[in-house]
Structures are given as structure tokens and as C-alpha cells.
Short mmCIF file of C-alpha atoms in Angstrom, two decimals:
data_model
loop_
_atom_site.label_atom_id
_atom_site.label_comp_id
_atom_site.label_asym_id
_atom_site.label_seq_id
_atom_site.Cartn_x
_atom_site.Cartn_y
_atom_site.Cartn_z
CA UNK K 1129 21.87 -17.73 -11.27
CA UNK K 1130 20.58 -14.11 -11.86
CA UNK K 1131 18.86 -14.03 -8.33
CA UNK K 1132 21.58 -15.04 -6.61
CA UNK K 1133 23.86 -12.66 -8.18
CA UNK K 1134 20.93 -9.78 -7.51
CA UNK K 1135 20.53 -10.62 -3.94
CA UNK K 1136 24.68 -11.07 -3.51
CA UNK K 1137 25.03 -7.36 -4.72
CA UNK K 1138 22.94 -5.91 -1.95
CA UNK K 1139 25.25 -7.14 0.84
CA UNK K 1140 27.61 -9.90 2.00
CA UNK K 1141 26.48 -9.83 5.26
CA UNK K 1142 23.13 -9.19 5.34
CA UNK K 1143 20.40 -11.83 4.75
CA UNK K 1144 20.30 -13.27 1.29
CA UNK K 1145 17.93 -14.99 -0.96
CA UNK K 1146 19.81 -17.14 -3.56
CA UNK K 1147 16.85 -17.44 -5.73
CA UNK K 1148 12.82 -16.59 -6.16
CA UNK K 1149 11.27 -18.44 -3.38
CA UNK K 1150 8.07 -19.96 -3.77
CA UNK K 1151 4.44 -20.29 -1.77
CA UNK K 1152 3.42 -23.60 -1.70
CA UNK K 1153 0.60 -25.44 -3.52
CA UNK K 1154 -0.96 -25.99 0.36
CA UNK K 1155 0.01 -24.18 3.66
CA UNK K 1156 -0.49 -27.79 4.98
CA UNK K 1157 2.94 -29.86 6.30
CA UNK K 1158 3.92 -32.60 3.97
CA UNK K 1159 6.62 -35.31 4.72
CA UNK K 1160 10.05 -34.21 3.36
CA UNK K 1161 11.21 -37.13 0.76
CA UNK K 1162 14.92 -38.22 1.28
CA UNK K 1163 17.12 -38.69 -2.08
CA UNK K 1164 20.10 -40.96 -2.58
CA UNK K 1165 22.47 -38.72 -0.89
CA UNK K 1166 20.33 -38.41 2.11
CA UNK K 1167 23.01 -38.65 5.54
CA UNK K 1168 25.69 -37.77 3.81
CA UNK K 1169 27.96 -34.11 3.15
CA UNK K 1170 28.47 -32.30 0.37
CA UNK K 1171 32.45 -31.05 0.94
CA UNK K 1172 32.56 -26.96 -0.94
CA UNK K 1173 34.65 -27.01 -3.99
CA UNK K 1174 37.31 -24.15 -3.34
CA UNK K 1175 37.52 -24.81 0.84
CA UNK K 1176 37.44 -27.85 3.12
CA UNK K 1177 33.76 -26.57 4.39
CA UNK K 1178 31.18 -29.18 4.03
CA UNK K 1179 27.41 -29.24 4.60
CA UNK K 1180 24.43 -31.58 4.53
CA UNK K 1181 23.42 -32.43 1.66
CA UNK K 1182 19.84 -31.23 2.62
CA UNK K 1183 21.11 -28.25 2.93
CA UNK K 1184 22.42 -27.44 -0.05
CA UNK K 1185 21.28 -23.80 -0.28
CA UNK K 1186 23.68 -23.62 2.68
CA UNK K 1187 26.56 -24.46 0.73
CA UNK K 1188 25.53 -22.05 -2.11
CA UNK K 1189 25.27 -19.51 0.18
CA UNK K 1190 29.06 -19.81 1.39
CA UNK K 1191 29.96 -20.13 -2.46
CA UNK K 1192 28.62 -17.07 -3.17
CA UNK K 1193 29.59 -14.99 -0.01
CA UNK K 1194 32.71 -16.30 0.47
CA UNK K 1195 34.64 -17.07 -2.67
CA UNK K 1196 32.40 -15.59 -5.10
CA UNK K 1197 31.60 -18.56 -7.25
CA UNK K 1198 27.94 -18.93 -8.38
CA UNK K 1199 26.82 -22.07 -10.10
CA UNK K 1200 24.36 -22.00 -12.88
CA UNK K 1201 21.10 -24.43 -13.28
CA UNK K 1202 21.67 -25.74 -9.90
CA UNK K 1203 18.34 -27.85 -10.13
CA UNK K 1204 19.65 -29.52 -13.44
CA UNK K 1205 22.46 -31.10 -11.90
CA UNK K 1206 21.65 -34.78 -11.62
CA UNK K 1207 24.08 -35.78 -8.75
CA UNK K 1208 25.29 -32.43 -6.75
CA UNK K 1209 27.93 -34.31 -4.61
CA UNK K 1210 29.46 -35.73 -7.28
CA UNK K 1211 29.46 -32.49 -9.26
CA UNK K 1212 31.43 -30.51 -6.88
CA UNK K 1213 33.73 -33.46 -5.77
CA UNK K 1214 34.53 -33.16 -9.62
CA UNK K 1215 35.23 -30.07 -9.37
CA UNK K 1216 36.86 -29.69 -6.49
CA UNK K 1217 39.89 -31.39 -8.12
CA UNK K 1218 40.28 -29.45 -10.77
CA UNK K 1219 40.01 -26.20 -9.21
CA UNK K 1220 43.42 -27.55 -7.81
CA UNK K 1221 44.56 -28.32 -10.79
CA UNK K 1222 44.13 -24.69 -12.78
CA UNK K 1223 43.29 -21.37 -12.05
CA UNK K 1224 39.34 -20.90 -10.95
CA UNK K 1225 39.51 -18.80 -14.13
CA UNK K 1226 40.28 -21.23 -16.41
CA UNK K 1227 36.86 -22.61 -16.42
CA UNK K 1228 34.66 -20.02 -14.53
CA UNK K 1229 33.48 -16.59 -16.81
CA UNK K 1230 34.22 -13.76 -14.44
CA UNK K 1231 31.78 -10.93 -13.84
CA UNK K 1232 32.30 -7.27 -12.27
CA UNK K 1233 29.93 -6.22 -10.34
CA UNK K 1234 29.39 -1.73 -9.93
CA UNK K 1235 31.27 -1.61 -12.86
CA UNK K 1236 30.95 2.08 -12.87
CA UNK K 1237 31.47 2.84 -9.66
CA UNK K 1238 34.74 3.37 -8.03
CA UNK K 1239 37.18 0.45 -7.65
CA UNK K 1240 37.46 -0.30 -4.04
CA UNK K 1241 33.42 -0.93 -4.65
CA UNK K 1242 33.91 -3.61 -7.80
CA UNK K 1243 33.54 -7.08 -7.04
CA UNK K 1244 34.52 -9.86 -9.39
CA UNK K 1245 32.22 -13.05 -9.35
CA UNK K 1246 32.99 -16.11 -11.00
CA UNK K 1247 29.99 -17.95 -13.26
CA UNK K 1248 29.96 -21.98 -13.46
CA UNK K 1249 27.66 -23.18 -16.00
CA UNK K 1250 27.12 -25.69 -19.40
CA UNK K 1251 28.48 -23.14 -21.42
CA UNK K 1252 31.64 -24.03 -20.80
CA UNK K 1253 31.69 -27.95 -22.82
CA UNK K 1254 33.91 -29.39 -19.53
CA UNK K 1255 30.69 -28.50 -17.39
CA UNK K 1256 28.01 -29.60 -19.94
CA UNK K 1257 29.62 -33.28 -20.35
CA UNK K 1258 29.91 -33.54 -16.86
CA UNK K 1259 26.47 -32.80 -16.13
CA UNK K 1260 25.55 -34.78 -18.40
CA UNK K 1261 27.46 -38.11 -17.62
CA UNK K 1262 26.14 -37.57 -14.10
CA UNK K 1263 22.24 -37.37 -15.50
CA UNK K 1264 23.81 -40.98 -17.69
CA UNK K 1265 25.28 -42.24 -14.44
CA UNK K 1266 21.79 -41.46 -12.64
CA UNK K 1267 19.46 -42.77 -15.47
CA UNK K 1268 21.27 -46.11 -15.22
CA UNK K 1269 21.72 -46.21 -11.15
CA UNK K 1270 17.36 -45.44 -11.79
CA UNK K 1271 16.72 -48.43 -14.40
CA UNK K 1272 18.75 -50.48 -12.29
CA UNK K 1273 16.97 -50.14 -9.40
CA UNK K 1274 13.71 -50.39 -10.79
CA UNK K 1275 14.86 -54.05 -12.51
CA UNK K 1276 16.05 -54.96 -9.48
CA UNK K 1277 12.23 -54.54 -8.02
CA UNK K 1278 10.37 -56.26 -10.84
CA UNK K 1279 12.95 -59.23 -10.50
CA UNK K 1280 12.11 -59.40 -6.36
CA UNK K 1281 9.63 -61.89 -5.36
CA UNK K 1282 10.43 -61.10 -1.75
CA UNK K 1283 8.11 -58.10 -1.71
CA UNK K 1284 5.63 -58.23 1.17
CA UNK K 1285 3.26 -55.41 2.02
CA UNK K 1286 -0.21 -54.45 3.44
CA UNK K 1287 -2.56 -52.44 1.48
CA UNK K 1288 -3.00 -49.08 3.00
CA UNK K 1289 -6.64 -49.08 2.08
CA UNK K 1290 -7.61 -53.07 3.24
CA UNK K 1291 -4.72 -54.52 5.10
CA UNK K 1292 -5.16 -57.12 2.80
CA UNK K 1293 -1.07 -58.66 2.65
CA UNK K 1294 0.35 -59.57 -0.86
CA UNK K 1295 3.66 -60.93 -1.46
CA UNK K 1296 5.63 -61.88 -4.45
CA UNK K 1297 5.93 -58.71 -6.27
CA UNK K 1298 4.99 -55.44 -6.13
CA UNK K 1299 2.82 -54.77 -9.12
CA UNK K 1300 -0.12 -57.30 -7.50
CA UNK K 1301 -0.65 -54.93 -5.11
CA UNK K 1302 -0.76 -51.53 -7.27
CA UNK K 1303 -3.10 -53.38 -9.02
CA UNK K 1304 -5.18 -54.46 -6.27
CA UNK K 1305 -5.67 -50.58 -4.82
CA UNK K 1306 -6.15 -49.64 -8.73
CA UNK K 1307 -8.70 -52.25 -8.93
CA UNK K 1308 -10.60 -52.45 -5.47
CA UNK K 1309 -10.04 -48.75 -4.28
CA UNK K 1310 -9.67 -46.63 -7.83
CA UNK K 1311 -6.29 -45.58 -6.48
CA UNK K 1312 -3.74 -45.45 -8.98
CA UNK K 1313 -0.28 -44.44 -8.65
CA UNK K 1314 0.69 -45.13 -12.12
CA UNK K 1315 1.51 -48.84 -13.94
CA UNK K 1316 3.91 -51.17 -12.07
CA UNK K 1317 6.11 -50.85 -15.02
CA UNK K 1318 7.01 -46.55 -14.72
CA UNK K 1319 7.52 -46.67 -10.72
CA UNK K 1320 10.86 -47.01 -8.94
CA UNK K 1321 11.69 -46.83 -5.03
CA UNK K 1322 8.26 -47.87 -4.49
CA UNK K 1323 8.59 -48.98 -1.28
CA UNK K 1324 9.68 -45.40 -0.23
CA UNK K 1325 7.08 -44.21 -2.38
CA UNK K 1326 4.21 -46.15 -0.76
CA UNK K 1327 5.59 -45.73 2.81
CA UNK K 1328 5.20 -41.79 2.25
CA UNK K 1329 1.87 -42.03 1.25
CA UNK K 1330 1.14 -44.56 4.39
CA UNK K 1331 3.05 -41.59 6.61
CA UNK K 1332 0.65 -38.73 5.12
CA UNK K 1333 -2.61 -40.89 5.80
CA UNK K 1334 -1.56 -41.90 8.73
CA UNK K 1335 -1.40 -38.26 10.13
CA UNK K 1336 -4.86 -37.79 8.35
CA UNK K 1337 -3.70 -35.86 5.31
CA UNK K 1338 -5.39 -35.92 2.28
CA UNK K 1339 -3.29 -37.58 -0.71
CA UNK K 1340 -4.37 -35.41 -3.36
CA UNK K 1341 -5.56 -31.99 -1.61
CA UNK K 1342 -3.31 -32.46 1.23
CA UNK K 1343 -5.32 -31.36 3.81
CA UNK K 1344 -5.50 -32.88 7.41
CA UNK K 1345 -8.46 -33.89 9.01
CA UNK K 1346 -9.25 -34.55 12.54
CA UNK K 1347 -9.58 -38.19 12.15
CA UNK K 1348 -9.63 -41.27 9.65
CA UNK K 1349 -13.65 -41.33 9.58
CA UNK K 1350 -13.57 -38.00 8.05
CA UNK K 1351 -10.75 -38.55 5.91
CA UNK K 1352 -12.04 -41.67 4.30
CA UNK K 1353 -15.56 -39.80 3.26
CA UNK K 1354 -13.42 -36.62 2.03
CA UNK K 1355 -11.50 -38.63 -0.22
CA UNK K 1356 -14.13 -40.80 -1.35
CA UNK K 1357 -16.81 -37.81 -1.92
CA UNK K 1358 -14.33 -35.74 -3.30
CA UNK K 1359 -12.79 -37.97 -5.15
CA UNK K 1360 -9.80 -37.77 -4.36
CA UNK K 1361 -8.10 -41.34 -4.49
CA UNK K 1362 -5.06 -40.01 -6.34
CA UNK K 1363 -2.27 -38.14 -5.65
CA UNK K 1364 -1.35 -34.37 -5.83
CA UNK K 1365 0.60 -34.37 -9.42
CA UNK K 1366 1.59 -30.88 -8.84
CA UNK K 1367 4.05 -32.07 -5.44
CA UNK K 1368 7.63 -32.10 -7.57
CA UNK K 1369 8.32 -34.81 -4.17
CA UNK K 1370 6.95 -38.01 -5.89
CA UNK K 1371 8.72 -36.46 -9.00
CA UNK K 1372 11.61 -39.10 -7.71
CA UNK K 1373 9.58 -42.26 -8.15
CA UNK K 1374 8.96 -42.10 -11.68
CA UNK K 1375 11.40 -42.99 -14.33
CA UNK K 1376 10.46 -40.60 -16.95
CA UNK K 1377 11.79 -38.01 -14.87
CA UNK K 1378 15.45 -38.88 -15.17
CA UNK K 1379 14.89 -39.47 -18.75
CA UNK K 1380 16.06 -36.22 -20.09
CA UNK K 1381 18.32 -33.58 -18.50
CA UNK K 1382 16.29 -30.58 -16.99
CA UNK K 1383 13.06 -31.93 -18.25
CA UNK K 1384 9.88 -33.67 -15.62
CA UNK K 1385 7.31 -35.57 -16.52
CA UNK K 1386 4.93 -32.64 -17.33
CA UNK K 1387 7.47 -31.01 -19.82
CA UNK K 1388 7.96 -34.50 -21.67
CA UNK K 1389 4.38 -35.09 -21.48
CA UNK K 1390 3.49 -31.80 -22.75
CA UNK K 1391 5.97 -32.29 -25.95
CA UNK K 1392 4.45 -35.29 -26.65
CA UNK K 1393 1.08 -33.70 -26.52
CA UNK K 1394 2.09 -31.38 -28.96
CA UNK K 1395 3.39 -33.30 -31.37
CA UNK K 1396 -0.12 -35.35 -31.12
CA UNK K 1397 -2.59 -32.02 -31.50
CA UNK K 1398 -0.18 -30.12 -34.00
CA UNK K 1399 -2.36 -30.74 -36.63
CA UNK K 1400 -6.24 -30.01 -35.02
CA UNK K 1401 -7.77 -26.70 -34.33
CA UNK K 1402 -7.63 -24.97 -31.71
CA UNK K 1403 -10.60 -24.84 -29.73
CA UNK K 1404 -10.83 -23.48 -26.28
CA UNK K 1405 -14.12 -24.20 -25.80
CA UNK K 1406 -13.62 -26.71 -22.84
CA UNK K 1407 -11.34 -24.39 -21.08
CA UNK K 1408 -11.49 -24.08 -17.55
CA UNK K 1409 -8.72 -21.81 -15.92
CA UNK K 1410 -7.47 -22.69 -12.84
CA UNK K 1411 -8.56 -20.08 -9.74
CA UNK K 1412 -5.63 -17.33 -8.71
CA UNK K 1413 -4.81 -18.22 -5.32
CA UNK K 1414 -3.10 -14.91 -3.69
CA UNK K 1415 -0.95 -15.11 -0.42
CA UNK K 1416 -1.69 -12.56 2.18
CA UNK K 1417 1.67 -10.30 2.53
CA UNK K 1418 1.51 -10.95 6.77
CA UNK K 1419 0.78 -14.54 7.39
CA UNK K 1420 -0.14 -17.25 5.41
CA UNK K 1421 -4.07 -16.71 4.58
CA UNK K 1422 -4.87 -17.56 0.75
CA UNK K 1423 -8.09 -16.41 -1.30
CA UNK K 1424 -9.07 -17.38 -4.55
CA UNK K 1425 -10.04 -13.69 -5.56
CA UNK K 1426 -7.91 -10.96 -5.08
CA UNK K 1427 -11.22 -8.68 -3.39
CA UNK K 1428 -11.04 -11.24 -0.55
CA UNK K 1429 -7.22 -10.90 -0.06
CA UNK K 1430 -7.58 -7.30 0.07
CA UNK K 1431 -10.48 -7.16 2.56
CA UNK K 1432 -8.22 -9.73 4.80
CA UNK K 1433 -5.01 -7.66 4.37
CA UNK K 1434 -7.34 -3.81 5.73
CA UNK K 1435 -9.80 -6.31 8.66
CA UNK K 1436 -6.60 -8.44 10.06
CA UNK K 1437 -3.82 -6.43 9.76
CA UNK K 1438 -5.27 -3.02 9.03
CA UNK K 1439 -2.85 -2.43 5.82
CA UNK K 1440 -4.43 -0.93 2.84
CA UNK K 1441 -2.89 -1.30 -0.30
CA UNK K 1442 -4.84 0.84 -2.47
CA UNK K 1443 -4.91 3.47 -0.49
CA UNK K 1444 -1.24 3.33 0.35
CA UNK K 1445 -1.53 3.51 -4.05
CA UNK K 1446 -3.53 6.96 -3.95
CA UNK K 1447 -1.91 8.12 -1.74
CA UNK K 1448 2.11 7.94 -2.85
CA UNK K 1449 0.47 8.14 -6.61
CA UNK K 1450 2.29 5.00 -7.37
CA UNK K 1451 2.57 3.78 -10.74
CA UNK K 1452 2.37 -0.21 -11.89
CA UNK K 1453 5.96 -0.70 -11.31
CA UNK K 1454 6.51 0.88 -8.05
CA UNK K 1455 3.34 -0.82 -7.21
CA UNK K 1456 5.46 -3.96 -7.83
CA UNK K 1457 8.61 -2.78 -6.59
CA UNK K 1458 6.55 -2.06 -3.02
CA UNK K 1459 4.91 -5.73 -3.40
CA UNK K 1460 8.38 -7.65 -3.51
CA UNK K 1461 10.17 -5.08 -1.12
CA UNK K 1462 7.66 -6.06 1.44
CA UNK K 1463 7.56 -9.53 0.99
CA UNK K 1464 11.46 -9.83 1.15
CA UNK K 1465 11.45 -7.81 4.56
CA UNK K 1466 9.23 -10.38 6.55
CA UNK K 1467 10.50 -12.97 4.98
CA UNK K 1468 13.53 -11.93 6.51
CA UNK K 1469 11.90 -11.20 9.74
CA UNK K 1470 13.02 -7.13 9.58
CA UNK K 1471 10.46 -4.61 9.91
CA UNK K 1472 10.20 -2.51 6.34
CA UNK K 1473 9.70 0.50 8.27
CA UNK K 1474 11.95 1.21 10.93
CA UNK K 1475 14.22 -2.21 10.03
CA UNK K 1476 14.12 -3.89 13.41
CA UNK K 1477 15.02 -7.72 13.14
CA UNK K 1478 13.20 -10.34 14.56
CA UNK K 1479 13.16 -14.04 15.65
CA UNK K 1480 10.21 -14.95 14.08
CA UNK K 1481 7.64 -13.57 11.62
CA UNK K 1482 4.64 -13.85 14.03
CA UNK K 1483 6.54 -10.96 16.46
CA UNK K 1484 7.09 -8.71 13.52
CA UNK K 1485 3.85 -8.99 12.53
CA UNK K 1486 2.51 -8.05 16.15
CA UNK K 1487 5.52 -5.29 16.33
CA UNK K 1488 3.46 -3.64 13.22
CA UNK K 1489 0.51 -3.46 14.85
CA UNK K 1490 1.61 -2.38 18.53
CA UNK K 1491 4.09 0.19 16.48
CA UNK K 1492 1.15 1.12 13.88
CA UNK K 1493 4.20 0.70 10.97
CA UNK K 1494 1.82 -1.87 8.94
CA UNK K 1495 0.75 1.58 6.74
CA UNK K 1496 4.00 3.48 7.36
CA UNK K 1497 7.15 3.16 4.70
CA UNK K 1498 10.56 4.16 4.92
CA UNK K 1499 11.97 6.61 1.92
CA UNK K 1500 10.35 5.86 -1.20
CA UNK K 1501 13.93 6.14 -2.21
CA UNK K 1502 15.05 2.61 -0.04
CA UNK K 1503 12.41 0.49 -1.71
CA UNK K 1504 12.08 1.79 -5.30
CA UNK K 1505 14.90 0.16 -6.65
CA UNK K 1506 15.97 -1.85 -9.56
CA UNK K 1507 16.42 -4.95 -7.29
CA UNK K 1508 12.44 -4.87 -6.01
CA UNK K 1509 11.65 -5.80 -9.59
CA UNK K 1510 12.40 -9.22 -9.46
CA UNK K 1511 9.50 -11.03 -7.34
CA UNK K 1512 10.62 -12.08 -4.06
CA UNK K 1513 7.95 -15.44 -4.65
CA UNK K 1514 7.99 -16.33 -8.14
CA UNK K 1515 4.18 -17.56 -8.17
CA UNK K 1516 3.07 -14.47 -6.28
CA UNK K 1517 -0.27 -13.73 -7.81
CA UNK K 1518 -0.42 -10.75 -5.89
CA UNK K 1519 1.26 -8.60 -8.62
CA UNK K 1520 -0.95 -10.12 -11.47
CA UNK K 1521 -3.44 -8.44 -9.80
CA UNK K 1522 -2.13 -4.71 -9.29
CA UNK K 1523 -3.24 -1.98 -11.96
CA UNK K 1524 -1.89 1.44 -12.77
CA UNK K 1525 -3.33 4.55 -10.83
CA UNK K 1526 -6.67 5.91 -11.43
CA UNK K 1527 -4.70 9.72 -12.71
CA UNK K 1528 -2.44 7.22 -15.68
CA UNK K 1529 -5.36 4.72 -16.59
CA UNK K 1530 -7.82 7.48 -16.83
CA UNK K 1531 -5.85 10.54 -18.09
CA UNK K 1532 -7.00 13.30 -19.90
CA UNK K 1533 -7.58 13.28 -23.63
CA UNK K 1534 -5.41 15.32 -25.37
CA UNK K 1535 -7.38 16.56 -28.25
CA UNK K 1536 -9.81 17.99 -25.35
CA UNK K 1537 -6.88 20.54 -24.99
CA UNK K 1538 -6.96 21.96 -28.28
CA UNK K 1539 -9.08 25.10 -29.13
CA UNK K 1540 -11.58 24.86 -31.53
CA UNK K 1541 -12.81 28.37 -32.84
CA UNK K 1542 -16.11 28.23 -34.56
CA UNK K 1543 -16.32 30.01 -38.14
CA UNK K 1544 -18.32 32.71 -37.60
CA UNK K 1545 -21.08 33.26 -39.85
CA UNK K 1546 -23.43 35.73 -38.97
CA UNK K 1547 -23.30 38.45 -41.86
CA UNK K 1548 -22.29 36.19 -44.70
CA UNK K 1549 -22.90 38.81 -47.33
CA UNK K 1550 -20.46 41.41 -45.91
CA UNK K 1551 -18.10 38.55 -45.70
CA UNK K 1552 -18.53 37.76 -49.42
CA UNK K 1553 -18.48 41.80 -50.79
CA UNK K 1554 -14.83 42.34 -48.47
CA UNK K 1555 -13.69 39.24 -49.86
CA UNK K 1556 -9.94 39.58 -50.96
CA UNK K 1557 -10.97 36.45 -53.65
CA UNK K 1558 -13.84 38.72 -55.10
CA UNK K 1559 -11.96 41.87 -55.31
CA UNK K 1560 -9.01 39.67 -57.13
CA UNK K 1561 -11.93 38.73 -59.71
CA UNK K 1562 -13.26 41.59 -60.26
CA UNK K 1563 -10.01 43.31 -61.23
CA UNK K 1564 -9.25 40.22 -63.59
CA UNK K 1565 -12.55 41.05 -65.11
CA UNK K 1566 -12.07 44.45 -66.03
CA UNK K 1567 -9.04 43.75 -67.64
CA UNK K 1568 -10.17 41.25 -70.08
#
């Protein structure tokens, strides 16, 4: 919610980013996984606009630009076309206001510059027990398909590994690839849509893609002996797409499988010690800022980023004197403009990123910046790709981390002591005692 309403204050007609983006685990193509609402249209709650429901960031979009209504915790609504079909009647029924917090945007500024917006979310009870009769509704639409496919002795499938056919029900042939081929999906018994399930991971070997790494390979020979030397007869947990074919992910609102798990976790180690002993953290994989080359250290980003494409971060960082936070500012200010396809220098759009990136070079703009003034803003805080790990790796300037010491600054005089005994005879204390002496 607060990224859309950050990108909707920068302009209404201008490109806009509705929320973080995010790089993906592998640059490599995976298939897209349909949901139940796959085909259909999702209608917009306050016009007679619809969109796919694929393309729901579409619909957002027009919410946002167009009547100023931003929903909260988008992701955490369990059926979206039934949410806003909801809603759409009773936006007809009362006032938008009646159920929507309104927010002024440029409060400060002058009036024919303030904006109100209109906020959608749980906190208003309507919203929260309708979001969460829809994750009810969803949960039992979810159990009832998955009884529906232990009951069915019709199943009839070839093992993706074999050939080998089994009929009957679907569990004897999970347990045959568990068994035969170490390739385990998960028991029978947590699994639903698993025909859609298995016929995506058919579609991703069948176009030579690893299952767990999700790399292609040039042929099924050397698929086969990467995933058997590597190991790697599972699938990717980290891909949120099979999220969908597990029941424990519809179990609680807002929560997946790794959240529940982890609780659960908890709740079993609460009482042990910590150790940390057997920790092994997972390499930083940073994204190159002009196409889509990732490195495990940040020294081999940075070496890509000045060979390829000539652009020199740290020195752009000497240079300007930037501190951390302009440092980031510059990091997400960038990223946002070729995302965008617009040239952060001189701001000339383009159809694709490739002929932006080839305008920088022919135009030499990859080390030149516009007005420090047009990117170091409050907006450029907020990470344009919210697993970036570019800015975990920038550092303040060498003049802030390495300043000078400030007792250095102050004088020290040295006590000077070379006639002591004329120091002692002009004393003001020894004149004091001898006059105290010869009055006694």
C-alpha cells in the first residue's frame, strides 16, 4: 500500500510502480501457473472497466490513477474477483467514504496541488470478515478438491522419469518416483491439483529445465546427469508457483508454508541453545544495474558494471562525495529509470531496455547524472527491487568513515620545566607561606 501511494504521488501520468518489484531467484523462463480464476475478468469496483484477471496490477493501476482508491494487503486476499464484486455493490450502496480512510496527499502545499486518496484495508471489521470468509470459502473449495482426488480411481498417468503407466490413484505414482527416482514432491496426503502440478513439472523438463536450479540445458542427456550429479531430484522450494499445490498454504490467512513451518519450528527449539555452529549463509547474489548479469560477490558485479558498460560506481561516489544514503537514493533512482526504459540522464524513453542501454553507451550518459537535485529525493529511498543486494553492499565515503579525530585538534601545551627553582622562589604559594609564617 505505501509504494503504491509513493509512486502515485510522483505523477498520474507518468509510469508507475505499484509496489517494490523483485529480481528473480533465476534469470531463467519458468512456466507461468494458472489459478482458479484463470480466463476470466476481474470487473473495477467504482467503474464498469474490467481486466484479466492475470493482470491484476492492471486493474490496480486504474484504481489508483483514476479514482484514487488503493487497496491494502492485496496478496492476502484469498479470492480477488470475488473481493471487488463484493465491493462493487456496496460502493453503490454508500458513500466510498463510508468504508474507505481518506488521505491528503501535499498537505502543505497549496490546494489546487492536494489530492485526496481513499485507503481499503482490514482495519475497517466489514473488510477483515470479508477477507476472511473468502480465505474460509477458499480453504474449503481446496479440501474439497483434494478429497475429490484421493476418492478418484480414474487417475492414469506416465511417470516423467520411466514412462512406467499407473492407474487407480494418484499417490502410487508419487510413491513410485519417491521410491525408484528419490524424487519427492511431498506425501500424497498434503498435495492438491496434482495433475496441474505434475503437468508443470513435465512442461519444465520437457524444455530441458532443471526442476530445482531451473536452469536449461541443451538437451535431456545433459539434463539427466545434472540433476542426478547435482542432486537435484527435487524441486525449487523458494518458486512461491507450486505454493498453490499444497494445502498448508491456504491454511491460514497471509501465512505460506515457510511462515507456518517456521512457527512450528520455534515452538520445537524454544527451549535449546542457540548454537550457530552449523551455519552456513546463503551467497549475496547482486543484479547488475544494465542487464541482467548476477555475481555472488559484490567485487565481481562491480568489475562487470566498469568492463561491460563502462559505469563506475565508486568513482561516481568520490567524486559527488556521496554519503550512504544518497548512495542509495542514486542506486534505486537508477534502477527505476531503466526499468522504465527512460534514460536517467537526459530522460529519453525507450521501447526496450536493450536500446537504452546501447543509447548510454553511443551517448557516453552511463557516468553522466542529471541535477543531484532530481534524484536525491525522499522517494529514491524506498528500493525500486526489494531483494536488491546491491545496497547491502554500499558503504559511506572514505572523508565520513575515516574522519579526523577530534581530540587531534586540541592544543596541548607542555609544562615547562626548565628552571624549576626560580619557579619555586616566585611562587605566589611560597610567598603566601612565608607571610603566614612571620605572623605566627
Amino acid at each position: 500500500m505505501a509504494a503504491q501511494m509513493r509512486n502515485t504521488n510522483l505523477t498520474a501520468k507518468q509510469d508507475c510502480i505499484l509496489e517494490p518489484l523483485c529480481f528473480p531467484e533465476h534469470l531463467s523462463g519458468s512456466a507461468s501457473l494458472s489459478s482458479s480464476s484463470d480466463g476470466c475478468h476481474v470487473t473495477c469496483s467504482l467503474c464498469s472497466d474490467s481486466f484479466p484477471a492475470l493482470e491484476k496490477d492492471q486493474l490496480l493501476k486504474h484504481m489508483v490513477l483514476d479514482h484514487k482508491l488503493v487497496i491494502a494487503d492485496v496478496k492476502l486476499i484469498a479470492d480477488f474477483p470475488r473481493y471487488m464484486l463484493y465491493w462493487k455493490k456496496r460502493f453503490t450502496e454508500q458513500p466510498i467514504t463510508d468504508f474507505c480512510s481518506v488521505i491528503k496527499t501535499n498537505s502543505e502545499g497549496p490546494v489546487e496541488q492536494q489530492e485526496h486518496y481513499f485507503l481499503l484495508c482490514d482495519a475497517l471489521p466489514e473488510d477483515r470478515i470479508l477477507r476472511e470468509q473468502l480465505q474460509q470459502r477458499r480453504l474449503e473449495e481446496v479440501l474439497d478438491q483434494q478429497q475429490k482426488e484421493r476418492d478418484d480411481t480414474t487417475f492414469h498417468r506416465a511417470c516423467m522419469f520411466c514412462s512406467e503407466e499407473f492407474t487407480g490413484n494418484r499417490s502410487s505414482l508419487l510413491n513410485h518416483m519417491a521410491k525408484e527416482h528419490s524424487f519427492s514432491i511431498g506425501l500424497p496426503d498434503n498435495i492438491v491439483y496434482c495433475n496441474e502440478f505434475l503437468h508443470t513439472l513435465e512442461w519444465k523438463l520437457e524444455n530441458m529445465q532443471c526442476l530445482y536450479c531451473e536452469k536449461t540445458f541443451r538437451d535431456k542427456t545433459t539434463l539427466k546427469d545434472h540433476m542426478r550429479k547435482k542432486q537435484h531430484r527435487r524441486i525449487n522450494a523458494r518458486n512461491q508457483g507450486y505454493d498453490r499445490f499444497y494445502v498448508i498454504n491456504y491454511l491460514e490467512l497471509g501465512k505460506t508454508w515457510e511462515e507456518v513451518q517456521s512457527e512450528d519450528d520455534r515452538e520445537l527449539f524454544e527451549d535449546e541453545d542457540d548454537d550457530w555452529s552449523d551455519w552456513q549463509a546463503h551467497p549475496v547474489c547482486a543484479v547488475c544495474l544494465f542487464c541482467e548479469q548476477q555475481a555472488e560477490t559484490m567485487e565481481k558485479i562491480y568489475t562487470h558494471m566498469e568492463e561491460t558498460h563502462e559505469f563506475d560506481l565508486h568513482k561516481l561516489k568520490t567524486d559527488l562525495s556521496l554519503k550512504f544514503y544518497q548512495q542509495v537514493k542514486l542506486v534505486n533512482y537508477i534502477r527505476r529509470e531503466l526499468h522504465q526504459c527512460r534514460c536517467y540522464c537526459c530522460q529519453e524513453k525507450f521501447g526496450t531496455k536493450e536500446e537504452l542501454v546501447q543509447h548510454l553507451v553511443n551517448t557516453g550518459h552511463v557516468m553522466q547524472l542529471p541535477e543531484i537535485s532530481h534524484w536525491d529525493q525522499p522517494q529514491y529511498y524506498f528500493p525500486t527491487y526489494e531483494n536488491d543486494a546491491l545496497l547491502t553492499a554500499l558503504s559511506d565515503s572514505e572523508s565520513e568513515s575515516e574522519g579526523p579525530n577530534p581530540s587531534s585538534e586540541v592544543p596541548v601545551i607542555a609544562e615547562d620545566i626548565s628552571n624549576l627553582k626560580v619557579i619555586k622562589q616566585t611562587s605566589v604559594l611560597n610567598k603566601l607561606l612565608k607571610d603566614r609564617g612571620g605572623s605566627n
